[in-house]
XYZ file of N, CA and C in Angstrom:
861
model
N 0.848 -1.194 0.000
C 0.000 0.000 0.000
C 0.884 1.245 0.000
N 0.487 2.202 -0.819
C 1.254 3.457 -0.856
C 1.000 4.252 0.415
N 2.072 4.879 0.886
C 1.901 5.737 2.069
C 1.259 7.040 1.658
N 0.476 7.598 2.516
C -0.224 8.849 2.223
C 0.751 9.990 2.038
N 1.910 9.907 2.728
C 2.879 10.999 2.658
C 3.525 11.078 1.282
N 3.657 9.943 0.593
C 4.362 9.935 -0.686
C 3.407 9.995 -1.864
N 2.161 9.794 -1.659
C 1.212 9.754 -2.777
C 0.719 11.160 -3.113
N 0.718 11.477 -4.446
C 0.207 12.777 -4.912
C -0.828 12.508 -5.990
N -1.997 13.043 -5.771
C -3.094 12.846 -6.710
C -2.793 13.603 -8.001
N -2.681 12.932 -9.158
C -2.378 13.620 -10.417
C -3.423 14.660 -10.775
N -4.628 14.465 -10.289
C -5.672 15.443 -10.591
C -5.400 16.774 -9.911
N -4.784 16.716 -8.711
C -4.463 17.966 -8.008
C -3.335 18.710 -8.714
N -2.364 17.954 -9.264
C -1.252 18.570 -10.010
C -1.774 19.250 -11.268
N -2.660 18.570 -11.967
C -3.251 19.146 -13.167
C -4.049 20.392 -12.835
N -4.789 20.336 -11.726
C -5.583 21.493 -11.317
C -4.695 22.684 -10.995
N -3.570 22.413 -10.347
C -2.641 23.498 -10.010
C -2.047 24.126 -11.262
N -1.713 23.283 -12.265
C -1.145 23.794 -13.523
C -2.158 24.656 -14.259
N -3.405 24.167 -14.288
C -4.459 24.945 -14.945
C -4.674 26.271 -14.246
N -4.583 26.248 -12.893
C -4.772 27.479 -12.126
C -3.692 28.497 -12.463
N -2.451 28.017 -12.618
C -1.347 28.935 -12.976
C -1.574 29.539 -14.349
N -2.041 28.708 -15.299
C -2.311 29.207 -16.639
C -3.397 30.261 -16.612
N -4.465 29.980 -15.841
C -5.578 30.922 -15.752
C -5.155 32.231 -15.104
N -4.334 32.131 -14.041
C -3.863 33.347 -13.370
C -3.002 34.191 -14.299
N -2.166 33.517 -15.095
C -1.312 34.236 -16.059
C -2.155 34.941 -17.101
N -3.190 34.257 -17.580
C -4.049 34.842 -18.605
C -4.848 36.014 -18.056
N -5.316 35.886 -16.824
C -6.161 36.938 -16.236
C -5.350 38.154 -15.836
N -4.205 37.911 -15.190
C -3.417 39.029 -14.663
C -2.484 39.629 -15.697
N -2.276 38.920 -16.830
C -1.375 39.439 -17.860
C 0.084 39.311 -17.488
N 0.403 38.390 -16.573
C 1.782 38.206 -16.140
C 2.515 37.338 -17.163
N 3.623 37.820 -17.669
C 4.414 37.082 -18.654
C 5.888 37.200 -18.289
N 6.732 36.415 -18.986
C 8.160 36.447 -18.717
C 8.928 37.268 -19.741
N 10.232 36.999 -19.811
C 11.149 37.710 -20.700
C 10.682 37.653 -22.155
N 10.679 38.802 -22.826
C 10.242 38.840 -24.229
C 10.836 40.057 -24.925
N 10.590 40.132 -26.250
C 11.006 41.284 -27.069
C 12.505 41.580 -26.945
N 13.305 40.550 -27.033
C 14.763 40.733 -26.948
C 15.292 41.087 -28.339
N 16.096 42.138 -28.424
C 16.660 42.563 -29.706
C 18.050 43.135 -29.498
N 18.846 43.082 -30.557
C 20.218 43.589 -30.503
C 20.355 44.738 -31.485
N 21.128 45.739 -31.129
C 21.345 46.906 -31.990
C 22.833 47.198 -32.041
N 23.470 46.821 -33.167
C 24.890 47.111 -33.360
C 25.056 47.684 -34.759
N 26.076 48.541 -34.974
C 26.255 49.135 -36.311
C 26.694 48.089 -37.330
N 26.243 48.277 -38.578
C 26.650 47.382 -39.651
C 28.150 47.489 -39.910
N 28.672 48.721 -39.885
C 30.094 48.929 -40.179
C 30.593 50.157 -39.439
N 31.831 50.068 -38.955
C 32.497 51.188 -38.292
C 33.931 51.254 -38.789
N 34.564 52.403 -38.597
C 35.951 52.576 -39.028
C 36.912 52.110 -37.942
N 38.066 51.634 -38.383
C 39.103 51.204 -37.453
C 39.463 52.328 -36.485
N 39.618 51.965 -35.199
C 40.039 52.928 -34.191
C 38.919 53.692 -33.521
N 37.682 53.474 -33.937
C 36.565 54.223 -33.363
C 36.001 53.516 -32.128
N 35.128 54.232 -31.419
C 34.414 53.689 -30.268
C 33.020 53.263 -30.706
N 32.593 52.085 -30.279
C 31.333 51.495 -30.749
C 30.375 51.281 -29.585
N 29.117 51.688 -29.784
C 28.057 51.443 -28.816
C 27.183 50.296 -29.307
N 27.042 49.260 -28.491
C 26.157 48.138 -28.791
C 25.089 48.073 -27.701
N 23.873 47.761 -28.103
C 22.811 47.666 -27.099
C 22.022 46.382 -27.266
N 21.507 45.897 -26.150
C 20.663 44.714 -26.110
C 19.391 45.110 -25.359
N 18.275 45.113 -26.050
C 17.009 45.567 -25.469
C 16.119 44.361 -25.172
N 15.351 44.456 -24.091
C 14.480 43.357 -23.698
C 13.407 43.865 -22.742
N 12.369 43.062 -22.614
C 11.267 43.368 -21.705
C 11.152 42.214 -20.718
N 11.484 42.462 -19.442
C 11.449 41.415 -18.429
C 10.028 41.101 -17.972
N 9.150 42.082 -18.054
C 7.774 41.964 -17.576
C 7.772 41.469 -16.126
N 7.282 40.244 -15.869
C 7.191 39.776 -14.480
C 8.498 39.190 -13.959
N 9.479 38.949 -14.851
C 10.754 38.364 -14.433
C 11.664 39.411 -13.803
N 12.601 38.927 -13.026
C 13.721 39.738 -12.548
C 14.941 39.350 -13.383
N 15.833 40.297 -13.611
C 17.019 40.021 -14.420
C 18.009 39.171 -13.633
N 18.456 38.099 -14.276
C 19.497 37.268 -13.670
C 20.865 37.631 -14.231
N 20.978 37.625 -15.570
C 22.270 37.956 -16.168
C 22.110 38.391 -17.616
N 23.062 39.214 -18.089
C 23.208 39.569 -19.503
C 24.639 39.230 -19.902
N 24.778 38.451 -20.971
C 26.109 38.053 -21.438
C 26.282 38.439 -22.903
N 27.512 38.853 -23.245
C 27.854 39.173 -24.634
C 28.967 38.232 -25.099
N 28.816 37.781 -26.361
C 29.784 36.846 -26.950
C 30.246 37.350 -28.320
N 31.482 37.083 -28.626
C 31.991 37.069 -30.009
C 32.828 35.801 -30.094
N 32.175 34.730 -30.483
C 32.782 33.414 -30.292
C 32.638 33.031 -28.835
N 33.583 33.427 -28.005
C 33.516 33.187 -26.561
C 32.966 34.423 -25.841
N 32.616 34.236 -24.599
C 32.055 35.325 -23.793
C 33.121 36.385 -23.509
N 32.747 37.664 -23.653
C 33.685 38.747 -23.319
C 33.096 39.758 -22.329
N 31.791 39.695 -22.062
C 31.165 40.648 -21.137
C 30.021 39.947 -20.397
N 29.924 40.235 -19.098
C 28.830 39.679 -18.296
C 28.334 40.733 -17.304
N 27.017 40.808 -17.189
C 26.394 41.710 -16.204
C 25.466 40.878 -15.324
N 25.765 40.852 -14.015
C 24.951 40.134 -13.032
C 24.579 41.122 -11.930
N 23.329 41.585 -11.884
C 22.962 42.632 -10.926
C 23.132 42.231 -9.462
N 23.096 40.933 -9.153
C 23.212 40.499 -7.761
C 24.652 40.446 -7.283
N 25.605 40.565 -8.215
C 27.013 40.519 -7.826
C 27.577 41.925 -7.670
N 28.686 42.020 -6.980
C 29.319 43.311 -6.766
C 30.825 43.181 -6.978
N 31.389 43.835 -8.000
C 30.679 44.670 -8.990
C 29.866 43.801 -9.949
N 28.856 44.376 -10.572
C 27.991 43.576 -11.449
C 28.622 43.221 -12.791
N 29.684 43.942 -13.197
C 30.287 43.751 -14.522
C 31.569 42.935 -14.415
N 31.701 41.968 -15.348
C 32.940 41.207 -15.499
C 33.264 41.127 -16.983
N 34.556 41.228 -17.328
C 34.989 41.157 -18.726
C 36.023 40.055 -18.871
N 36.160 39.520 -20.134
C 37.017 38.368 -20.360
C 37.758 38.508 -21.691
N 39.012 38.070 -21.709
C 39.781 37.968 -22.940
C 40.217 39.297 -23.528
N 40.783 39.217 -24.759
C 41.303 40.408 -25.436
C 40.190 41.401 -25.764
N 39.033 40.896 -26.184
C 37.934 41.803 -26.503
C 37.377 42.444 -25.250
N 37.377 41.696 -24.148
C 36.933 42.271 -22.876
C 37.785 43.455 -22.449
N 39.077 43.438 -22.841
C 39.965 44.562 -22.507
C 39.579 45.827 -23.242
N 38.772 45.703 -24.313
C 38.316 46.868 -25.073
C 37.049 47.492 -24.489
N 36.441 46.839 -23.500
C 35.175 47.314 -22.947
C 35.396 48.515 -22.029
N 34.615 49.570 -22.270
C 34.592 50.724 -21.367
C 33.584 50.393 -20.261
N 34.078 49.841 -19.148
C 33.178 49.345 -18.104
C 32.376 50.450 -17.431
N 32.942 51.650 -17.362
C 32.211 52.753 -16.718
C 31.079 53.296 -17.584
N 31.017 52.872 -18.861
C 29.935 53.293 -19.750
C 29.012 52.140 -20.136
N 29.320 50.935 -19.682
C 28.539 49.751 -20.024
C 27.636 49.360 -18.857
N 26.523 48.694 -19.178
C 25.568 48.309 -18.134
C 24.723 47.128 -18.605
N 23.537 46.982 -18.015
C 22.668 45.849 -18.323
C 22.114 45.890 -19.743
N 22.145 47.046 -20.377
C 21.596 47.179 -21.732
C 22.628 47.558 -22.784
N 23.807 47.975 -22.354
C 24.746 48.544 -23.311
C 26.162 48.059 -23.045
N 26.904 47.844 -24.161
C 28.333 47.569 -24.099
C 29.042 48.559 -25.008
N 30.077 49.208 -24.492
C 30.851 50.173 -25.267
C 32.255 49.634 -25.469
N 32.662 49.507 -26.751
C 33.998 49.024 -27.106
C 34.826 50.175 -27.645
N 36.072 50.283 -27.202
C 36.960 51.352 -27.650
C 38.004 50.814 -28.620
N 38.466 51.691 -29.523
C 39.581 51.401 -30.417
C 39.432 50.043 -31.112
N 38.308 49.852 -31.788
C 38.076 48.568 -32.461
C 38.987 48.435 -33.678
N 39.347 47.192 -34.002
C 40.272 46.874 -35.081
C 39.629 45.888 -36.058
N 40.225 45.707 -37.255
C 39.625 44.799 -38.241
C 39.360 43.390 -37.724
N 40.197 42.892 -36.789
C 39.967 41.543 -36.266
C 38.737 41.467 -35.358
N 38.128 42.622 -35.073
C 36.887 42.632 -34.293
C 35.656 42.524 -35.182
N 35.870 42.383 -36.492
C 34.762 42.082 -37.408
C 34.187 40.712 -37.071
N 32.868 40.588 -37.074
C 32.274 39.277 -36.836
C 30.893 39.345 -36.224
N 30.404 38.165 -35.807
C 29.065 38.043 -35.220
C 29.131 38.273 -33.717
N 28.245 39.133 -33.231
C 28.112 39.415 -31.806
C 26.762 38.891 -31.322
N 26.773 38.242 -30.139
C 25.553 37.672 -29.585
C 25.307 38.220 -28.181
N 24.043 38.497 -27.915
C 23.622 38.941 -26.591
C 22.667 37.893 -26.023
N 22.937 37.443 -24.805
C 22.101 36.439 -24.141
C 21.539 37.036 -22.855
N 20.227 37.032 -22.745
C 19.544 37.583 -21.571
C 18.827 36.455 -20.843
N 18.984 36.408 -19.502
C 18.332 35.374 -18.695
C 17.561 36.020 -17.555
N 16.321 35.559 -17.369
C 15.539 35.982 -16.216
C 15.932 35.183 -14.986
N 15.552 35.681 -13.822
C 15.894 35.025 -12.551
C 14.909 33.896 -12.250
N 15.160 33.216 -11.152
C 14.299 32.120 -10.731
C 12.875 32.634 -10.459
N 11.860 31.814 -10.627
C 11.997 30.364 -10.866
C 12.052 29.989 -12.343
N 11.808 30.950 -13.247
C 11.680 30.594 -14.671
C 13.025 30.410 -15.353
N 13.996 31.307 -15.070
C 15.293 31.331 -15.754
C 15.114 31.320 -17.274
N 14.114 32.064 -17.750
C 13.925 32.199 -19.202
C 15.180 32.800 -19.819
N 15.635 32.225 -20.925
C 16.857 32.695 -21.590
C 16.596 32.879 -23.077
N 17.002 34.052 -23.606
C 16.855 34.348 -25.025
C 18.184 34.901 -25.540
N 18.602 34.441 -26.734
C 19.847 34.934 -27.347
C 19.537 35.520 -28.718
N 20.126 36.675 -29.008
C 19.989 37.324 -30.317
C 21.380 37.668 -30.824
N 21.504 37.886 -32.152
C 22.830 38.107 -32.744
C 22.779 39.156 -33.846
N 23.936 39.768 -34.115
C 24.099 40.722 -35.207
C 25.545 40.708 -35.681
N 25.787 41.242 -36.884
C 27.125 41.212 -37.490
C 27.653 42.632 -37.658
N 28.918 42.832 -37.324
C 29.553 44.147 -37.464
C 30.866 44.020 -38.234
N 31.063 44.938 -39.220
C 32.321 45.037 -39.957
C 33.151 46.187 -39.379
N 34.444 45.947 -39.192
C 35.372 47.015 -38.815
C 36.277 47.260 -40.016
N 36.141 48.434 -40.638
C 36.791 48.709 -41.921
C 38.010 49.613 -41.770
N 39.087 49.240 -42.473
C 40.246 50.133 -42.639
C 40.004 50.929 -43.918
N 39.742 52.207 -43.791
C 39.320 53.006 -44.938
C 40.511 53.453 -45.793
N 40.306 53.625 -47.101
C 41.374 54.121 -47.974
C 41.883 55.485 -47.512
N 43.179 55.655 -47.586
C 43.796 56.920 -47.183
C 44.024 57.774 -48.427
N 42.995 58.480 -48.851
C 43.102 59.324 -50.034
C 41.901 59.189 -50.937
N 41.883 59.999 -51.998
C 40.776 60.027 -52.950
C 41.055 59.114 -54.141
N 40.008 58.689 -54.847
C 40.229 57.925 -56.091
C 40.912 58.783 -57.148
N 41.704 58.160 -58.000
C 42.400 58.838 -59.084
C 41.846 58.351 -60.418
N 41.396 59.297 -61.270
C 40.766 58.964 -62.547
C 41.690 59.344 -63.701
N 41.901 58.406 -64.613
C 42.752 58.651 -65.791
C 41.992 58.241 -67.052
N 41.970 59.136 -68.046
C 41.324 58.887 -69.329
C 42.358 59.118 -70.420
N 42.291 58.336 -71.511
C 43.298 58.385 -72.570
C 43.420 59.762 -73.218
N 42.283 60.391 -73.570
C 42.305 61.657 -74.303
C 41.338 62.639 -73.662
N 41.383 63.867 -74.130
C 40.458 64.892 -73.636
C 39.344 65.189 -74.623
N 39.492 64.718 -75.878
C 38.466 64.944 -76.908
C 38.110 63.620 -77.592
N 36.813 63.449 -77.839
C 36.333 62.220 -78.478
C 35.244 62.554 -79.477
N 35.312 61.889 -80.627
C 34.261 62.036 -81.628
C 33.228 60.932 -81.437
N 32.060 61.144 -81.999
C 31.019 60.114 -81.947
C 31.544 58.848 -82.614
N 31.391 57.715 -81.941
C 31.908 56.453 -82.452
C 33.259 56.064 -81.874
N 33.959 57.014 -81.220
C 35.229 56.679 -80.577
C 34.984 55.846 -79.316
N 36.012 55.111 -78.906
C 35.946 54.332 -77.670
C 36.703 55.068 -76.565
N 36.006 55.349 -75.486
C 36.617 56.019 -74.327
C 37.189 54.945 -73.411
N 38.467 55.057 -73.123
C 39.122 54.114 -72.215
C 39.789 54.874 -71.075
N 39.668 54.276 -69.888
C 40.300 54.887 -68.725
C 40.261 53.934 -67.544
N 40.767 54.395 -66.401
C 40.691 53.590 -65.187
C 40.587 54.490 -63.966
N 40.074 53.914 -62.895
C 39.908 54.618 -61.623
C 40.600 53.784 -60.554
N 41.537 54.406 -59.838
C 42.330 53.697 -58.830
C 42.006 54.250 -57.448
N 41.636 53.345 -56.533
C 41.288 53.738 -55.163
C 42.350 53.184 -54.219
N 42.874 54.006 -53.293
C 43.900 53.526 -52.356
C 43.446 52.296 -51.569
N 44.412 51.599 -50.997
C 44.157 50.335 -50.305
C 43.250 50.508 -49.093
N 42.457 49.468 -48.840
C 41.584 49.431 -47.680
C 41.164 48.009 -47.401
N 40.485 47.819 -46.281
C 39.963 46.505 -45.907
C 38.585 46.691 -45.262
N 37.523 46.319 -45.976
C 37.484 45.677 -47.290
C 37.816 46.671 -48.403
N 38.213 46.191 -49.597
C 38.529 47.108 -50.701
C 37.277 47.844 -51.170
N 37.493 49.032 -51.746
C 36.373 49.868 -52.179
C 35.649 49.274 -53.379
N 34.362 49.559 -53.466
C 33.579 49.276 -54.672
C 33.584 50.516 -55.559
N 33.696 50.320 -56.873
C 33.754 51.435 -57.824
C 32.586 51.350 -58.791
N 31.913 52.470 -59.012
C 30.860 52.560 -60.024
C 31.145 53.753 -60.933
N 30.635 53.671 -62.177
C 30.850 54.714 -63.178
C 29.518 55.320 -63.606
N 29.552 56.623 -63.943
C 28.435 57.250 -64.641
C 28.992 58.139 -65.746
N 28.242 58.197 -66.858
C 28.574 59.087 -67.970
C 27.361 60.003 -68.169
N 27.553 61.285 -67.874
C 26.451 62.258 -67.892
C 25.253 61.748 -67.090
N 25.562 61.158 -65.916
C 24.523 60.706 -65.004
C 23.980 59.321 -65.271
N 24.368 58.692 -66.367
C 23.882 57.359 -66.702
C 24.892 56.307 -66.255
N 24.461 55.292 -65.480
C 25.401 54.261 -65.021
C 26.013 53.478 -66.179
N 27.297 53.188 -66.068
C 28.039 52.397 -67.063
C 28.814 51.325 -66.310
N 28.765 50.100 -66.810
C 29.474 48.995 -66.151
C 30.989 49.127 -66.318
N 31.711 48.680 -65.296
C 33.167 48.619 -65.399
C 33.563 47.549 -66.405
N 34.602 47.817 -67.178
C 35.088 46.811 -68.129
C 35.916 45.748 -67.415
N 36.505 46.103 -66.270
C 37.210 45.138 -65.435
C 37.361 45.735 -64.037
N 37.594 44.882 -63.052
C 37.871 45.318 -61.685
C 38.974 44.444 -61.112
N 40.037 45.089 -60.621
C 41.160 44.380 -60.016
C 41.259 44.736 -58.539
N 41.541 43.743 -57.710
C 41.822 43.942 -56.290
C 43.275 43.526 -56.061
N 44.124 44.497 -55.750
C 45.558 44.234 -55.633
C 45.977 44.349 -54.170
N 46.593 43.286 -53.641
C 47.006 43.244 -52.238
C 48.123 44.249 -51.991
N 47.992 45.001 -50.905
C 49.002 45.986 -50.508
C 50.247 45.248 -50.023
N 51.397 45.583 -50.604
C 52.631 44.891 -50.230
C 53.043 45.173 -48.788
N 52.556 46.298 -48.222
C 52.897 46.633 -46.845
C 51.912 46.076 -45.831
N 50.737 45.645 -46.297
C 49.710 45.102 -45.407
C 48.825 44.166 -46.231
N 49.059 42.865 -46.080
C 48.346 41.913 -46.935
C 46.867 41.768 -46.592
N 46.405 42.491 -45.572
C 44.981 42.498 -45.253
C 44.222 43.570 -46.038
N 44.980 44.474 -46.675
C 44.347 45.567 -47.406
C 44.552 45.395 -48.913
N 43.596 45.920 -49.681
C 43.658 45.783 -51.135
C 43.307 47.096 -51.829
N 44.056 47.381 -52.888
C 43.777 48.526 -53.745
C 42.809 48.086 -54.837
N 41.894 48.979 -55.221
C 40.919 48.671 -56.270
C 41.239 49.465 -57.529
N 41.267 48.774 -58.674
C 41.411 49.430 -59.978
C 40.243 48.978 -60.848
N 39.454 49.923 -61.312
C 38.299 49.613 -62.166
C 38.489 50.269 -63.520
N 38.151 49.545 -64.591
C 38.348 50.049 -65.945
C 37.063 50.552 -66.573
N 37.228 51.481 -67.523
C 36.115 52.020 -68.301
C 36.427 51.825 -69.779
N 35.446 51.303 -70.531
C 35.649 51.035 -71.956
C 34.273 51.048 -72.621
N 33.936 52.171 -73.266
C 32.635 52.223 -73.931
C 32.720 53.077 -75.190
N 31.882 52.748 -76.159
C 31.852 53.460 -77.432
C 30.844 54.596 -77.357
N 31.287 55.775 -77.748
C 30.419 56.949 -77.657
C 29.379 56.958 -78.776
N 28.204 57.465 -78.414
C 27.135 57.690 -79.377
C 26.693 59.144 -79.265
N 25.947 59.596 -80.249
C 25.530 60.991 -80.254
C 24.766 61.354 -78.992
N 23.965 60.404 -78.493
C 23.162 60.668 -77.300
C 24.000 60.817 -76.040
N 25.251 60.333 -76.075
C 26.093 60.434 -74.888
C 26.501 61.871 -74.583
N 26.641 62.685 -75.618
C 27.138 64.049 -75.436
C 26.002 64.997 -75.059
N 26.273 65.873 -74.127
C 25.339 66.927 -73.758
C 26.031 68.266 -73.971
N 25.529 68.977 -74.963
C 26.168 70.245 -75.334
C 27.645 70.033 -75.631
N 27.940 68.897 -76.285
C 29.314 68.621 -76.687
C 30.225 68.179 -75.557
N 29.641 67.753 -74.406
C 30.440 67.400 -73.234
C 30.078 65.999 -72.744
N 31.111 65.244 -72.344
C 30.929 63.992 -71.607
C 31.424 64.212 -70.184
N 30.537 64.029 -69.207
C 30.933 64.163 -67.801
C 31.072 62.758 -67.221
N 32.302 62.337 -67.020
C 32.574 60.986 -66.526
C 32.908 61.059 -65.036
N 32.210 60.226 -64.239
C 32.394 60.212 -62.781
C 32.707 58.794 -62.330
N 33.756 58.690 -61.524
C 34.096 57.440 -60.850
C 33.781 57.632 -59.372
N 32.924 56.768 -58.807
C 32.562 56.862 -57.391
C 33.040 55.633 -56.652
N 33.738 55.855 -55.523
C 34.264 54.761 -54.701
C 33.540 54.750 -53.360
N 33.142 53.549 -52.904
C 32.394 53.418 -51.657
C 32.927 52.260 -50.817
N 32.970 52.485 -49.507
C 33.175 51.421 -48.525
C 32.062 51.593 -47.491
N 31.014 50.777 -47.627
C 29.811 50.932 -46.820
C 29.355 52.394 -46.898
N 28.917 52.973 -45.765
C 28.542 54.387 -45.724
C 29.684 55.229 -45.181
N 30.840 54.583 -44.918
C 31.937 55.238 -44.213
C 32.852 56.033 -45.137
N 32.969 55.593 -46.382
C 33.876 56.241 -47.345
C 33.121 56.372 -48.654
N 32.873 57.603 -49.070
C 32.174 57.878 -50.320
C 32.876 59.049 -51.000
N 33.724 58.723 -51.971
C 34.518 59.745 -52.658
C 34.323 59.597 -54.166
N 34.499 60.727 -54.877
C 34.354 60.702 -56.336
C 35.537 61.393 -56.994
N 35.765 61.012 -58.252
C 36.702 61.708 -59.132
C 35.988 61.859 -60.464
N 36.133 63.015 -61.124
C 35.412 63.220 -62.376
C 36.258 63.992 -63.376
N 35.820 63.941 -64.639
C 36.514 64.644 -65.714
C 35.490 65.047 -66.763
N 35.726 66.172 -67.422
C 34.886 66.643 -68.522
C 35.637 66.444 -69.832
N 35.023 65.700 -70.754
C 35.618 65.454 -72.063
C 34.813 66.194 -73.129
N 35.505 66.761 -74.101
C 34.831 67.531 -75.154
C 34.627 66.684 -76.403
N 33.562 67.015 -77.116
C 33.279 66.318 -78.359
C 34.145 66.893 -79.470
N 34.785 66.027 -80.220
C 35.596 66.443 -81.357
C 34.732 66.342 -82.613
N 34.345 67.482 -83.142
C 33.419 67.495 -84.282
C 34.174 67.650 -85.586
N 33.941 66.760 -86.566
C 34.630 66.869 -87.871
C 34.120 68.061 -88.666
N 35.013 68.681 -89.486
C 34.612 69.795 -90.344
C 34.003 69.250 -91.627
N 32.829 69.697 -91.953
C 32.111 69.183 -93.117
C 32.454 69.985 -94.365
N 32.627 69.289 -95.517
C 32.885 69.972 -96.792
C 31.603 70.635 -97.276
N 31.733 71.868 -97.853
C 30.565 72.608 -98.323
C 30.268 72.268 -99.782
N 29.022 71.894 -100.043
C 28.616 71.608 -101.418
C 28.399 72.883 -102.194
N 27.852 73.910 -101.528
C 27.513 75.170 -102.196
C 28.616 76.215 -102.093
N 29.639 75.911 -101.309
C 30.735 76.857 -101.198
C 30.365 78.088 -100.407
N 29.522 77.963 -99.413
C 29.138 79.109 -98.589
C 30.269 79.466 -97.648
N 30.198 80.682 -97.119
C 31.226 81.148 -96.200
C 31.256 80.323 -94.914
N 30.070 79.827 -94.510
C 30.009 79.117 -93.245
C 30.778 77.803 -93.310
N 30.850 77.213 -94.523
C 31.532 75.933 -94.639
C 32.196 75.855 -96.000
N 33.323 76.553 -96.145
C 33.979 76.680 -97.444
C 35.223 75.819 -97.554
N 35.592 75.114 -96.465
C 36.829 74.343 -96.494
C 36.615 72.997 -97.159
N 37.512 72.650 -98.077
C 37.524 71.322 -98.682
C 38.913 70.750 -98.495
N 38.988 69.627 -97.860
C 40.285 69.010 -97.592
C 40.938 68.546 -98.879
N 42.232 68.201 -98.809
C 42.982 67.768 -99.987
C 42.364 66.529 -100.615
N 41.905 65.610 -99.779
C 41.312 64.386 -100.323
C 40.057 64.701 -101.104
N 39.232 65.615 -100.566
C 37.993 65.987 -101.253
C 38.307 66.692 -102.567
N 39.332 67.578 -102.565
C 39.733 68.279 -103.791
C 40.178 67.295 -104.852
N 41.021 66.353 -104.495
C 41.536 65.374 -105.451
C 40.405 64.546 -106.047
N 39.441 64.174 -105.196
C 38.312 63.381 -105.680
C 37.475 64.173 -106.679
N 37.217 65.436 -106.364
C 36.418 66.286 -107.252
C 37.124 66.483 -108.588
N 38.449 66.720 -108.534
C 39.209 66.911 -109.763
C 39.212 65.640 -110.624
N 39.281 64.497 -109.970
C 39.286 63.228 -110.710
C 37.988 63.049 -111.494
N 36.847 63.254 -110.772
C 35.567 63.098 -111.458
C 35.374 64.148 -112.556
N 35.905 65.373 -112.382
C 35.793 66.437 -113.385
C 36.567 66.064 -114.651
N 37.805 65.593 -114.484
C 38.642 65.205 -115.632
C 38.030 64.022 -116.356
N 37.510 63.052 -115.584
C 36.890 61.873 -116.199
C 35.690 62.266 -117.057
N 34.890 63.203 -116.536
C 33.705 63.634 -117.274
C 34.098 64.334 -118.571
N 35.101 65.234 -118.545
C 35.546 65.961 -119.739
C 36.099 64.983 -120.779
N 36.895 64.019 -120.332
C 37.496 63.027 -121.257
C 36.412 62.224 -121.953
N 35.387 61.836 -121.194
C 34.287 61.055 -121.776
C 33.557 61.856 -122.836
N 33.311 63.157 -122.614
C 32.638 64.013 -123.568
C 33.448 64.163 -124.851
N 34.769 64.312 -124.729
C 35.633 64.465 -125.919
C 35.636 63.189 -126.749
N 35.703 62.024 -126.092
C 35.678 60.775 -126.835
C 34.379 60.585 -127.581
N 33.290 60.969 -126.947
C 31.973 60.841 -127.576
C 31.873 61.751 -128.816
N 32.428 62.970 -128.744
C 32.345 63.928 -129.859
C 33.202 63.470 -131.033
N 34.310 62.784 -130.760
C 35.203 62.316 -131.833
C 34.556 61.183 -132.597
N 33.710 60.438 -131.995
C 33.015 59.361 -132.676
C 31.961 59.914 -133.630
């Protein structure tokens, strides 16, 4: 026979569980929810970065907030004194006097700090609800200088091919280059990423331009060519050049003052046809 002290009626356990559910529904008591992370998509090398982890504890009490990049580098436990603990090389970058249960501030970030960051929030007993969220941050070494644009000539006629290149100083990640001709996008003919001999983590970008001009390309006899270099929203520089249309001189049929020039080739051709016509007339008359 089971002892009364050890026996528990399953119906009473079920009733208690239902009662808890009903109380939660009636009183609106809930646990940890709405956890989100806010970190910048990209920052420049050497800058200070603010990261935040937002959450709604509702009926829970906060047990701990932990931050990871691979391994844990920051922990906040309100019941401990001091509440903040940091770990590893990344933990040494934490500004502890500016960080708290919702925010972590990192100083002097470097390219090796690029990666996925995770925030883990846990409620206190009895639930110990735990939620983890993540975000990715790039730390960019920006190019030191402006893009340089080179074009073969300064004048082009309709039908000519415009060739040139745009060179952007080294960076990590390397810059993206786009072209426009009088505001119209034009694809690069090639793009090269060349490793910097002084820093193999950085690359110089060279983008080529190669397109055949048409009458519609010129605006008032001008081609405005723009090379734009971008590294996220952190580096946005342009280089541009104005090219003039080279217009051929037309031979005048009527010999007007506005267009009276006839080149040597045109003169020779006219003289040839004139002599041929006279010779033909003389031969016909002799017959």
